[in-house]
Amino acid sequence: MLERATFFLFVLLHTLVQVQGQYELCKSLLTTDEGSVWEQHACQPKAQSMKEFMRIRVEPPGITCGNPPERFCTLENPYLCSDECDASNPDLAHPPQLMQDRERGGLVTYWQTQTWRRYPEPLLANITLSWNKSLELTDDIEITFEYGRPTAMALEKSLDYGHTWQPYQFYADDCLDMFGMAPQRARDLTASNATRVICTELYSRWVGAKGDKVVRFEGRTRFAIFAGHRLRDMDSLRARFESNKGLRDFFTFTDLRLRLLKPALGGTYVQRDNLLKYFYAISNIEVPARCKCNLHASQCVLMDGTLQCVCEHNTTGQDCQRCKKGFKAKIWKAGSYLPTPIGTPNTCAQAGTSSGSNCECHGHSNRCSFIDYLNIVTCVSCKHNTRGQNCQHCRMGFYRNSSVELDDESVCVECGCNQMGSLHDRCNDTGFCQCKEGTTGIKCDECLPGYYWKQGCQPNVCDEELLMCQNGGTCHQNQRCICPHEFKGVLCQHSRCEDGKKCIHGDHNGASVPALSLALLVLCPLLTLLLGSAVLRPETVPVFLPPSHTSTHTCDGALAITLLCTLKEPRTSWT
């Protein structure tokens, strides 16, 4: 019986959702045997025209016509210049707010720029549309021009309130010449390139000032790639949004900007004799969209001049982008379109309740602790080298593996920094370690040019380019110079001879002075025995050695005379 009742309630709920519109209800009251309970659903605000909420800024200052007053012509009647723009006269003024007013009684009002009287200087104008709120496009953006559509323009969008911009679509009568892009139509896109930024020539060719006035960004055509003709299969589109965040972000914006680059020329070249017929004029801008509330709100209202989601599911913030205080037992998540037709709300749970008892630790812990003075629930004993309130960060010395999901056991990879080459064992989000001077590589295990590895990277003592060994020295493994006998120093740059001394190297046979002195010491006793007392009366004659020897040796006078006579004229001398 209970199963039949549950089935009946599900069918009733499914029918109610279809009648109300999918995802328009955040919750519904269900009656069970245990009483009435609220069933939570993923929900979003209705789509609507956002032009009445947009703030318009026109640049450069003074580009709007009327100050000073000036006449202008039309491309249909280029020599009938009877029209006038005068900012001081309400009936002749064309201020920016006329791009978003409600036109009544068939009277067309429009914003208009100055004429191209400064040609050949480009006539450029930027129109920035701001909402101070994240919006999601739901149909085509339409800009209605008077007196001809621009020959070239660009549509840009911002996701961060105008801090950075990215192109949305380009428009030109010759895309290749103006933007260097081959022309393309939105209807030619496929599921694999639905978010491609294209240049189209469809809206820039001259068709007459009274012909088609509208320039479009075909959001609906791109939706049809997934939802089919007339968008009959919206569930397929929403399923794509769930699996492809980039697709959903493509249709999300906080600001739009029109860059008007070249006015309508009437199908000809610029005619210098009548520049009063070239200008821009916009009568209406339509931006169909809905407030982005992350599927946590069904209403979006204007509060203090700013659009604000009326958040459900215990969420808060302008976009319902975080959990309310006291409801952080689980990590915040956006709602999901799946399963259809009610989706998954991903409600923020209160600590200590049954819905919050299953603490969210991404599978790295099954234990949580409630910290009363902080009013938060935090995971305890995170595994797999994770840390944080929800085990969502990596421990020191590990970094996030971006190729796997957060609940994967291998989500954190060890940095593996070389201890001798890195400053510490931590790395950045891509696994690069912080290296010491002279060290490089992902793990700091390589040396830069001019360094060699020896328990870390050390600067070269010598090399074959900048730190060359001098005076015939050779560099050994970039660590030291091997010098000739006569030279010393790190680069063999100093002579071994003492300062102020004169060094003359070599004898008859190229022998050095110390070698000759040693020979004299050996031969002296031998010659003394052979000569005996034959010629001279023995007298002690000193024999002096080179300055490097401190002792003085003596031998028989005859021997000394014989040696002196043999040497005749010494070839080596010192002072």
Short mmCIF file of C-alpha atoms in Angstrom, two decimals, residues 34-344:
data_model
loop_
_atom_site.label_atom_id
_atom_site.label_comp_id
_atom_site.label_asym_id
_atom_site.label_seq_id
_atom_site.Cartn_x
_atom_site.Cartn_y
_atom_site.Cartn_z
CA GLU A 34 5.15 9.89 9.13
CA GLY A 35 3.58 13.25 8.34
CA SER A 36 4.17 16.11 5.89
CA VAL A 37 7.72 16.78 4.77
CA TRP A 38 9.33 19.21 2.36
CA GLU A 39 10.88 17.63 -0.72
CA GLN A 40 13.75 19.77 -2.06
CA HIS A 41 14.33 20.25 -5.81
CA ALA A 42 16.90 21.95 -7.99
CA CYS A 43 15.41 25.26 -9.11
CA GLN A 44 16.17 28.38 -11.15
CA PRO A 45 14.50 31.75 -11.87
CA LYS A 46 12.46 32.29 -15.00
CA ALA A 47 14.10 33.76 -18.07
CA GLN A 48 13.30 37.42 -18.74
CA SER A 49 14.50 40.48 -20.61
CA MET A 50 17.44 41.99 -18.75
CA LYS A 51 17.57 45.33 -20.54
CA GLU A 52 15.69 47.23 -17.83
CA PHE A 53 18.27 46.13 -15.23
CA MET A 54 21.40 46.91 -17.25
CA ARG A 55 23.66 49.88 -16.70
CA ILE A 56 25.05 51.45 -19.86
CA ARG A 57 28.43 53.14 -20.20
CA VAL A 58 29.53 54.68 -23.50
CA GLU A 59 33.18 55.37 -24.38
CA PRO A 60 35.10 57.42 -25.26
CA PRO A 61 33.65 60.42 -23.40
CA GLY A 62 32.02 62.84 -25.79
CA ILE A 63 31.29 60.26 -28.50
CA THR A 64 27.52 60.83 -28.12
CA CYS A 65 26.28 63.49 -30.54
CA GLY A 66 24.78 66.84 -29.53
CA ASN A 67 27.59 68.61 -27.67
CA PRO A 68 28.18 70.74 -29.63
CA PRO A 69 25.02 70.49 -31.77
CA GLU A 70 25.58 69.13 -35.27
CA ARG A 71 23.69 68.26 -38.41
CA PHE A 72 23.69 64.79 -39.95
CA CYS A 73 22.51 63.12 -43.12
CA THR A 74 21.17 59.64 -43.86
CA LEU A 75 22.54 57.05 -46.24
CA GLU A 76 19.19 56.96 -48.04
CA ASN A 77 19.26 60.74 -48.65
CA PRO A 78 22.96 61.63 -48.25
CA TYR A 79 22.59 65.24 -49.42
CA LEU A 80 19.45 66.09 -47.44
CA CYS A 81 21.19 67.02 -44.18
CA SER A 82 18.24 68.57 -42.36
CA ASP A 83 18.40 66.40 -39.22
CA GLU A 84 20.05 67.79 -36.11
CA CYS A 85 21.39 66.38 -32.83
CA ASP A 86 21.40 68.77 -29.87
CA ALA A 87 22.02 67.50 -26.34
CA SER A 88 20.46 70.63 -24.83
CA ASN A 89 17.11 70.06 -26.56
CA PRO A 90 15.15 66.99 -25.26
CA ASP A 91 13.42 66.62 -28.63
CA LEU A 92 16.73 66.52 -30.52
CA ALA A 93 18.94 64.71 -28.01
CA HIS A 94 20.06 61.07 -28.42
CA PRO A 95 21.48 59.97 -25.04
CA PRO A 96 22.57 56.36 -24.22
CA GLN A 97 19.50 55.54 -22.09
CA LEU A 98 17.38 55.53 -25.26
CA MET A 99 18.90 52.11 -26.06
CA GLN A 100 16.85 50.55 -23.24
CA ASP A 101 13.68 52.62 -23.06
CA ARG A 102 10.18 51.33 -23.82
CA GLU A 103 9.12 52.85 -27.12
CA ARG A 104 5.44 53.76 -27.24
CA GLY A 105 3.15 54.99 -29.98
CA GLY A 106 5.45 53.89 -32.77
CA LEU A 107 7.98 56.62 -31.99
CA VAL A 108 11.50 55.23 -32.41
CA THR A 109 14.10 56.67 -30.05
CA TYR A 110 17.79 55.92 -30.32
CA TRP A 111 21.28 56.73 -29.11
CA GLN A 112 23.54 58.28 -31.71
CA THR A 113 27.25 59.09 -32.02
CA GLN A 114 28.99 62.02 -33.58
CA THR A 115 29.48 61.88 -37.35
CA TRP A 116 32.71 60.73 -38.98
CA ARG A 117 33.87 64.29 -39.61
CA ARG A 118 37.42 63.42 -38.44
CA TYR A 119 37.97 60.82 -41.16
CA PRO A 120 40.44 59.11 -41.81
CA GLU A 121 40.77 58.84 -38.02
CA PRO A 122 38.69 55.74 -37.08
CA LEU A 123 35.21 56.30 -35.68
CA LEU A 124 35.27 54.01 -32.63
CA ALA A 125 32.78 53.56 -29.81
CA ASN A 126 32.44 51.08 -26.93
CA ILE A 127 29.11 50.32 -25.25
CA THR A 128 29.43 48.41 -21.95
CA LEU A 129 26.35 46.73 -20.47
CA SER A 130 26.68 45.82 -16.78
CA TRP A 131 24.39 44.01 -14.34
CA ASN A 132 26.70 43.47 -11.35
CA LYS A 133 25.32 39.93 -11.34
CA SER A 134 26.08 36.63 -13.05
CA LEU A 135 23.51 35.89 -15.77
CA GLU A 136 22.84 32.90 -18.01
CA LEU A 137 21.83 33.55 -21.61
CA THR A 138 18.53 31.90 -22.62
CA ASP A 139 17.96 33.15 -26.20
CA ASP A 140 19.41 35.43 -28.89
CA ILE A 141 21.00 38.77 -28.04
CA GLU A 142 19.56 41.40 -30.41
CA ILE A 143 20.92 44.89 -31.15
CA THR A 144 18.74 47.11 -33.33
CA PHE A 145 20.57 49.75 -35.38
CA GLU A 146 19.08 52.78 -37.11
CA TYR A 147 20.52 54.19 -40.36
CA GLY A 148 22.43 51.02 -41.18
CA ARG A 149 24.24 48.23 -39.35
CA PRO A 150 28.01 48.63 -38.75
CA THR A 151 30.47 47.44 -41.36
CA ALA A 152 32.55 45.94 -38.53
CA MET A 153 31.95 45.36 -34.83
CA ALA A 154 32.77 42.90 -32.05
CA LEU A 155 30.76 41.54 -29.14
CA GLU A 156 32.71 40.72 -25.95
CA LYS A 157 31.76 39.33 -22.56
CA SER A 158 33.17 39.36 -19.03
CA LEU A 159 32.77 36.82 -16.24
CA ASP A 160 34.40 38.97 -13.56
CA TYR A 161 32.47 42.26 -13.60
CA GLY A 162 34.51 43.87 -16.37
CA HIS A 163 38.00 43.18 -15.04
CA THR A 164 38.86 40.94 -17.99
CA TRP A 165 37.18 40.49 -21.37
CA GLN A 166 36.97 37.73 -23.93
CA PRO A 167 35.54 37.80 -27.47
CA TYR A 168 32.03 36.44 -27.96
CA GLN A 169 31.52 37.01 -31.69
CA PHE A 170 32.91 39.14 -34.55
CA TYR A 171 30.90 40.85 -37.31
CA ALA A 172 32.22 42.28 -40.59
CA ASP A 173 31.38 42.59 -44.28
CA ASP A 174 34.78 40.97 -44.91
CA CYS A 175 35.87 38.81 -41.97
CA LEU A 176 39.17 37.81 -43.51
CA ASP A 177 40.21 41.38 -44.20
CA MET A 178 38.97 42.87 -40.90
CA PHE A 179 39.75 40.11 -38.37
CA GLY A 180 41.86 37.57 -40.25
CA MET A 181 39.14 34.93 -39.79
CA ALA A 182 37.22 32.90 -42.33
CA PRO A 183 33.48 33.73 -42.24
CA GLN A 184 31.23 31.19 -40.53
CA ARG A 185 27.62 30.85 -39.44
CA ALA A 186 26.35 29.61 -36.10
CA ARG A 187 24.12 27.07 -37.81
CA ASP A 188 27.24 25.35 -39.20
CA LEU A 189 28.64 24.62 -35.70
CA THR A 190 28.52 21.13 -34.22
CA ALA A 191 28.53 19.61 -30.73
CA SER A 192 32.32 19.47 -30.75
CA ASN A 193 32.79 23.20 -31.46
CA ALA A 194 29.57 24.76 -30.14
CA THR A 195 31.55 27.27 -28.05
CA ARG A 196 33.79 28.45 -30.89
CA VAL A 197 34.14 32.20 -31.33
CA ILE A 198 33.24 32.93 -34.95
CA CYS A 199 33.15 35.86 -37.36
CA THR A 200 29.97 36.22 -39.40
CA GLU A 201 29.23 38.35 -42.46
CA LEU A 202 25.48 37.78 -42.15
CA TYR A 203 24.72 41.07 -40.37
CA SER A 204 27.20 43.51 -41.93
CA ARG A 205 26.36 43.55 -45.63
CA TRP A 206 24.45 46.62 -46.81
CA VAL A 207 20.74 45.89 -47.29
CA GLY A 208 19.47 49.45 -47.06
CA ALA A 209 18.93 51.63 -44.03
CA LYS A 210 15.27 50.61 -43.85
CA GLY A 211 16.00 46.91 -44.36
CA ASP A 212 17.01 44.46 -41.63
CA LYS A 213 18.25 46.53 -38.70
CA VAL A 214 19.05 43.74 -36.21
CA VAL A 215 22.41 42.22 -35.35
CA ARG A 216 22.17 38.95 -33.41
CA PHE A 217 24.26 36.68 -31.26
CA GLU A 218 22.53 33.37 -32.02
CA GLY A 219 22.36 31.72 -28.62
CA ARG A 220 19.24 29.82 -29.61
CA THR A 221 20.98 28.31 -32.64
CA ARG A 222 23.77 27.01 -30.44
CA PHE A 223 21.26 25.56 -27.95
CA ALA A 224 19.58 23.70 -30.83
CA ILE A 225 22.79 21.75 -31.46
CA PHE A 226 21.95 19.76 -28.32
CA ALA A 227 18.21 20.39 -27.80
CA GLY A 228 17.14 19.86 -31.39
CA HIS A 229 14.87 21.90 -33.63
CA ARG A 230 12.68 24.34 -31.67
CA LEU A 231 14.48 23.26 -28.49
CA ARG A 232 12.12 20.36 -27.85
CA ASP A 233 14.72 18.27 -26.03
CA MET A 234 15.94 20.64 -23.33
CA ASP A 235 16.84 17.68 -21.09
CA SER A 236 19.67 16.82 -23.48
CA LEU A 237 20.98 20.38 -23.29
CA ARG A 238 20.83 20.36 -19.49
CA ALA A 239 22.62 17.01 -19.38
CA ARG A 240 25.38 18.59 -21.47
CA PHE A 241 25.57 21.47 -19.04
CA GLU A 242 26.17 18.97 -16.23
CA SER A 243 28.93 17.10 -18.05
CA ASN A 244 30.60 20.09 -19.72
CA LYS A 245 31.24 23.06 -17.42
CA GLY A 246 32.85 24.98 -20.28
CA LEU A 247 29.60 24.83 -22.26
CA ARG A 248 27.63 26.29 -19.38
CA ASP A 249 30.24 28.97 -18.74
CA PHE A 250 30.10 29.98 -22.42
CA PHE A 251 26.54 31.23 -21.92
CA THR A 252 27.34 32.90 -18.57
CA PHE A 253 28.38 36.55 -18.18
CA THR A 254 28.30 39.54 -15.84
CA ASP A 255 28.93 42.21 -18.51
CA LEU A 256 28.70 42.58 -22.28
CA ARG A 257 30.55 45.05 -24.46
CA LEU A 258 29.89 46.21 -28.03
CA ARG A 259 32.95 47.49 -29.85
CA LEU A 260 31.81 49.51 -32.86
CA LEU A 261 34.74 49.61 -35.27
CA LYS A 262 33.45 50.90 -38.61
CA PRO A 263 30.06 52.49 -39.43
CA ALA A 264 27.73 51.55 -42.29
CA LEU A 265 29.04 52.84 -45.63
CA GLY A 266 25.97 52.34 -47.81
CA GLY A 267 27.58 49.63 -49.93
CA THR A 268 30.31 51.92 -51.27
CA TYR A 269 33.65 53.34 -50.22
CA VAL A 270 33.91 56.30 -47.85
CA GLN A 271 32.90 59.49 -49.66
CA ARG A 272 35.11 62.24 -48.26
CA ASP A 273 32.89 65.03 -49.60
CA ASN A 274 30.02 64.07 -47.31
CA LEU A 275 31.15 62.59 -43.96
CA LEU A 276 27.98 63.68 -42.13
CA LYS A 277 26.17 60.49 -43.20
CA TYR A 278 28.50 58.13 -41.32
CA PHE A 279 27.69 57.45 -37.65
CA TYR A 280 26.27 54.77 -35.32
CA ALA A 281 22.72 54.74 -33.96
CA ILE A 282 21.15 52.07 -31.71
CA SER A 283 17.46 52.07 -30.78
CA ASN A 284 17.20 48.87 -28.73
CA ILE A 285 19.22 46.12 -27.04
CA GLU A 286 17.55 42.88 -25.95
CA VAL A 287 19.36 40.46 -23.63
CA PRO A 288 17.12 37.50 -22.67
CA ALA A 289 18.64 35.74 -19.68
CA ARG A 290 18.08 34.51 -16.14
CA CYS A 291 19.92 35.17 -12.93
CA LYS A 292 22.55 32.56 -12.20
CA CYS A 293 21.63 31.10 -8.80
CA ASN A 294 23.44 27.75 -9.08
CA LEU A 295 20.04 25.96 -9.06
CA HIS A 296 19.42 27.09 -5.47
CA ALA A 297 16.73 29.76 -6.09
CA SER A 298 13.55 30.20 -8.10
CA GLN A 299 13.35 33.98 -7.74
CA CYS A 300 15.70 36.86 -8.49
CA VAL A 301 14.75 40.33 -7.28
CA LEU A 302 16.17 43.85 -7.41
CA MET A 303 17.55 44.85 -4.00
CA ASP A 304 19.30 48.20 -3.47
CA GLY A 305 19.70 48.57 -7.21
CA THR A 306 21.31 45.13 -7.68
CA LEU A 307 19.83 41.81 -8.77
CA GLN A 308 19.88 39.24 -5.97
CA CYS A 309 18.91 35.55 -5.87
CA VAL A 310 16.37 34.61 -3.21
CA CYS A 311 18.34 31.59 -2.02
CA GLU A 312 16.91 28.26 -0.84
CA HIS A 313 18.54 25.01 0.29
CA ASN A 314 20.27 26.81 3.20
CA THR A 315 22.51 28.72 0.80
CA THR A 316 23.38 32.41 0.71
CA GLY A 317 25.23 34.98 -1.39
CA GLN A 318 24.34 36.98 -4.49
CA ASP A 319 24.52 33.79 -6.59
CA CYS A 320 23.69 31.36 -3.72
CA GLN A 321 27.32 30.37 -3.99
CA ARG A 322 27.96 29.30 -0.36
CA CYS A 323 26.26 27.62 2.59
CA LYS A 324 24.63 29.69 5.32
CA LYS A 325 26.30 29.96 8.69
CA GLY A 326 25.54 26.88 10.73
CA PHE A 327 24.78 24.76 7.63
CA LYS A 328 28.26 23.66 6.66
CA ALA A 329 28.21 20.00 7.62
CA LYS A 330 28.77 19.31 3.91
CA ILE A 331 30.83 21.20 1.38
CA TRP A 332 28.79 23.58 -0.79
CA LYS A 333 27.78 22.31 -4.22
CA ALA A 334 25.70 23.79 -7.00
CA GLY A 335 22.41 22.06 -7.69
CA SER A 336 22.17 19.59 -10.54
CA TYR A 337 19.65 19.23 -13.38
CA LEU A 338 19.90 15.48 -13.02
CA PRO A 339 17.92 13.36 -12.61
CA THR A 340 15.07 14.99 -14.49
CA PRO A 341 12.54 16.42 -13.91
CA ILE A 342 13.38 17.71 -10.41
CA GLY A 343 17.17 17.42 -10.32
CA THR A 344 19.35 17.22 -7.22
#
